[in-house]
Tab-separated table of C-alpha atoms in Angstrom:
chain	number	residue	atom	x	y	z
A	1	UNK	CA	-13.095	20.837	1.029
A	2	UNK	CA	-16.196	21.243	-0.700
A	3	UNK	CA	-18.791	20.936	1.459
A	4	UNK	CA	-21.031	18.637	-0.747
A	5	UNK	CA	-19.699	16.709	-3.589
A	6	UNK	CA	-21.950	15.590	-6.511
A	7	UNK	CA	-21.546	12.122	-7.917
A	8	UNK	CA	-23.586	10.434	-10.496
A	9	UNK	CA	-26.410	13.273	-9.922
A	10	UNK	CA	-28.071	10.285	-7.833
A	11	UNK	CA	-25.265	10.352	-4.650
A	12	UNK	CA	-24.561	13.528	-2.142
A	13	UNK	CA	-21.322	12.770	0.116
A	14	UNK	CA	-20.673	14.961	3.191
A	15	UNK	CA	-17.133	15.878	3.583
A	16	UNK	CA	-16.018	17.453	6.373
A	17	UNK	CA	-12.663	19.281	6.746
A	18	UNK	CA	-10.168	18.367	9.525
A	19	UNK	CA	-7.878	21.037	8.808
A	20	UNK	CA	-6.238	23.622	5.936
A	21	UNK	CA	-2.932	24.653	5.626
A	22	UNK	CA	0.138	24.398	3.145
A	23	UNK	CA	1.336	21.529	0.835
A	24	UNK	CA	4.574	20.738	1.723
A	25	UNK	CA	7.792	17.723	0.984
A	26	UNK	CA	11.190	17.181	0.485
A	27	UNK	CA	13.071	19.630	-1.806
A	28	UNK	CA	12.583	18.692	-5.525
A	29	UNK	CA	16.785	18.340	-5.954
A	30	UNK	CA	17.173	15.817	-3.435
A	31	UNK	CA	18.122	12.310	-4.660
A	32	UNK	CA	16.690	11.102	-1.229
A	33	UNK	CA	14.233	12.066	2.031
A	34	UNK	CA	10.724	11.776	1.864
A	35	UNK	CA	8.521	11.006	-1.508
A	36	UNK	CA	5.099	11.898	-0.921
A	37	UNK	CA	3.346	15.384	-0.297
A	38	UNK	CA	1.919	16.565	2.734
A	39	UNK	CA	-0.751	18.608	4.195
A	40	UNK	CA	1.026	21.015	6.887
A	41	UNK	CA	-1.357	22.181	8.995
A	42	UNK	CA	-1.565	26.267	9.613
A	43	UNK	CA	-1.512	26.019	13.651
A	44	UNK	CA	1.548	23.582	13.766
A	45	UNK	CA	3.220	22.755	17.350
A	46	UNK	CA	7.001	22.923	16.729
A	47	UNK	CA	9.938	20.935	17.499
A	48	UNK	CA	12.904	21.865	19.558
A	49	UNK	CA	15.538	23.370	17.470
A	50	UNK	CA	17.560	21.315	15.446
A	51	UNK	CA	20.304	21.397	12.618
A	52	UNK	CA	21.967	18.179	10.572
A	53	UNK	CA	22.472	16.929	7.130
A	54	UNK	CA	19.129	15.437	6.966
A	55	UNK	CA	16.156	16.337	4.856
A	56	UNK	CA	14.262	19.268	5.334
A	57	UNK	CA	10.586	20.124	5.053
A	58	UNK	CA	9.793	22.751	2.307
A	59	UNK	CA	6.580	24.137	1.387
A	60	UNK	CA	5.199	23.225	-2.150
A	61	UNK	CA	5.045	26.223	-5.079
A	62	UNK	CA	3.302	26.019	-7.929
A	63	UNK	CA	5.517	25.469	-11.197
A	64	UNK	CA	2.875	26.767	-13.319
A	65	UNK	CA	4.173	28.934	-15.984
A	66	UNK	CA	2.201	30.425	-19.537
A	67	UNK	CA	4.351	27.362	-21.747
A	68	UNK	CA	3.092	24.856	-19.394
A	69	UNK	CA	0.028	25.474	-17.738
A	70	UNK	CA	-3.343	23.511	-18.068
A	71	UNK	CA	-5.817	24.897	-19.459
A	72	UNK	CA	-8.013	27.118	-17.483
A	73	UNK	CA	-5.434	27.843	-14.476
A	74	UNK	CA	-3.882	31.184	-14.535
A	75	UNK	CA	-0.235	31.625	-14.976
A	76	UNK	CA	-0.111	34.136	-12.003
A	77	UNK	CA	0.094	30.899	-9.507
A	78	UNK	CA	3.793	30.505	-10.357
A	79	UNK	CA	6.577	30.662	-7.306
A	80	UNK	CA	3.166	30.834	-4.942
A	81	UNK	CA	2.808	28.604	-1.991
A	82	UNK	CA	-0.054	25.691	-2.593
A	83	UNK	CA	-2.697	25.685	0.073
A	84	UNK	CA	-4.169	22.286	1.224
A	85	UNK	CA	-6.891	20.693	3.350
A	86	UNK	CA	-7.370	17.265	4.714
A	87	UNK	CA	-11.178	16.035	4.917
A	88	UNK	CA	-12.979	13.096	5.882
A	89	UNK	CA	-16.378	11.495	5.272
A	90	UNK	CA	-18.804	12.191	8.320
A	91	UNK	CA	-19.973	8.647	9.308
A	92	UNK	CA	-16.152	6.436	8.171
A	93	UNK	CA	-13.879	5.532	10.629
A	94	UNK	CA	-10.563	7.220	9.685
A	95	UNK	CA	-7.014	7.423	10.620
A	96	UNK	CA	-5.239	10.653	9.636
A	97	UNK	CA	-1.412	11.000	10.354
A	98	UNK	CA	-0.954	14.907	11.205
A	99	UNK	CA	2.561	16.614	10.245
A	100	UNK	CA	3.524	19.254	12.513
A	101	UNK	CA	1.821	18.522	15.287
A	102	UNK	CA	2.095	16.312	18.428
A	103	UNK	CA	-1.860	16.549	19.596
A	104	UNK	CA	-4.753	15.759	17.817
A	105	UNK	CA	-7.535	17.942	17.025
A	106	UNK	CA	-10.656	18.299	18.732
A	107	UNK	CA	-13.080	15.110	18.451
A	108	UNK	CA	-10.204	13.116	17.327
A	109	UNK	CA	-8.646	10.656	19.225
A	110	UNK	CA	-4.581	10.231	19.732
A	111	UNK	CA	-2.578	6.763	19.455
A	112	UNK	CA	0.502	7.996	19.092
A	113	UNK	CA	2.770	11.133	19.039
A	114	UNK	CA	6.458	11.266	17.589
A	115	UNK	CA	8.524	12.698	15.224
A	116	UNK	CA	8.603	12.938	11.219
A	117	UNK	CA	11.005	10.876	9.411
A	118	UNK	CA	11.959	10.075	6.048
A	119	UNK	CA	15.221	8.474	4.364
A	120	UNK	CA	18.367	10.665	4.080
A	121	UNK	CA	18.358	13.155	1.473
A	122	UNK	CA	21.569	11.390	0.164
A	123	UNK	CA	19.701	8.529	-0.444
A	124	UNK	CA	16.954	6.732	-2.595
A	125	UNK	CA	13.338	8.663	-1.254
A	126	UNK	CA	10.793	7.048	0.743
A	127	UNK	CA	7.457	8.394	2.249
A	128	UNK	CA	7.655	10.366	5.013
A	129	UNK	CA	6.322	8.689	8.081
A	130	UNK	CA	4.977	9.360	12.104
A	131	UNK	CA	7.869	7.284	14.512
A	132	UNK	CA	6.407	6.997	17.926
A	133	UNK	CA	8.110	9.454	20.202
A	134	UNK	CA	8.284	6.036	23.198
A	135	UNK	CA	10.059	4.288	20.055
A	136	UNK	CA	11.560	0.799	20.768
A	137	UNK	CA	13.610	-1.834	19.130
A	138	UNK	CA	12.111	-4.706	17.304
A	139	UNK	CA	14.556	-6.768	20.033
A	140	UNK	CA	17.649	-7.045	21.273
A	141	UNK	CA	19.671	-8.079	18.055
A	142	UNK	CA	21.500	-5.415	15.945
A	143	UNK	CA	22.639	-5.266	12.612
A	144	UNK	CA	24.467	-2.886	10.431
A	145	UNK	CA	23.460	-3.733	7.029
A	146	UNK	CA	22.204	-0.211	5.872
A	147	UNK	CA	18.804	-1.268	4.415
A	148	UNK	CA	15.984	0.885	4.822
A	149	UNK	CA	17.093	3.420	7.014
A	150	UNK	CA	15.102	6.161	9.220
A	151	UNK	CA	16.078	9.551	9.723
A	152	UNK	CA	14.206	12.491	11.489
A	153	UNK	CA	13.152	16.035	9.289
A	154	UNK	CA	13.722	18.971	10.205
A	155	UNK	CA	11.600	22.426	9.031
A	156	UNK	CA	13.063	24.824	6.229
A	157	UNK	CA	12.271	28.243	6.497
A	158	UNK	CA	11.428	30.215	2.754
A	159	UNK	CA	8.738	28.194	0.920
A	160	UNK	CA	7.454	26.651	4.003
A	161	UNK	CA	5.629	29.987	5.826
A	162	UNK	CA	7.838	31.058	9.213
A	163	UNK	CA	5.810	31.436	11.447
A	164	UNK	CA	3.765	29.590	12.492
A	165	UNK	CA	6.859	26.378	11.664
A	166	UNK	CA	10.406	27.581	13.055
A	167	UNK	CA	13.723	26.894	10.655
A	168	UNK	CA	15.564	24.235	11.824
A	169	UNK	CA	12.995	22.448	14.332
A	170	UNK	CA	12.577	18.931	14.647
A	171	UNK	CA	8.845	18.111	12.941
A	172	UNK	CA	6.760	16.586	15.422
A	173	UNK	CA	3.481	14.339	14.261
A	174	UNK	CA	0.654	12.612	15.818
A	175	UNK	CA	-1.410	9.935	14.289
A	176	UNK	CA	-5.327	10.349	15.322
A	177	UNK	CA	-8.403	8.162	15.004
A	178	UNK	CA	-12.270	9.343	14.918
């Protein structure tokens, strides 16, 4: 994050920076899974091993190429893995969902610790999302009419750096307050 950011010449805003690490998301051929980038954080706490059908969690590469890059960014960030970081604004209350990791970090307060899930990769996308690890039904009733549906992720070793995430691991998450 930059540490100050200059708006209007009249307004400083102090960002802080939770945490860096790698973009990361669904595969960019699946029809379904989760929509929406993420920040993966470098010091992740994996999953127990697991293997399934079900989307996987890549890490982002730059498609940047001499025919279709902007102007001013070099072509030599093609194939390369896109770092991130995830800041906040000293004095806000936030709420930050963390991928790939089931505690908080320091100063930051935990409601809830689960697993990453997304929509199967067979069908339409959604965003990925935090389900509480002490998940529970909304009652009693059941139905079987294949709406939305919910299915855990699972890490991809290649584009998404191994180590520190482990191939084929369930992708734990925490959502924190401060």
């Amino acid at each position: 994050c930059y540490k100050y950011i200059i708006r209007n010449i009249k307004f400083v805003i102090r960002l802080l920076r939770t945490y860096a690490g790698q973009a990361g998301g669904n595969k960019y051929d699946n029809k379904g899974g989760g929509s929406n980038y993420l920040c993966l954080p470098s010091d992740p706490e994996n999953g127990e091993a697991y293997s399934y059908g079900n989307d996987g969690l890549y890490g982002a590469e730059y498609e940047i190429t001499s025919s279709s890059k902007p102007s001013g960014l070099p072509a030599s960030l093609t194939q390369k893995e896109v770092p991130c970081a995830v800041c906040r604004r000293k004095g806000k209350v936030s709420v930050l969902m963390i991928p790939g990791r089931k505690s908080c970090y320091k100063g930051w307060q935990s409601e809830y610790s689960g697993f990453l899930i997304s929509e199967h990769i067979t069908h339409n996308n959604k965003d990925y999302i935090c389900l509480d690890g002490d998940a529970k039904p909304l009652d009693d009733r059941a139905s079987n009419e294949n709406g939305a549906l919910i299915f855990p992720v699972r890490a991809k070793c290649g584009s998404l750096r191994c180590p520190p995430y482990k191939d084929n691991t369930e992708v734990l998450c925490t959502v924190c307050t401060k």
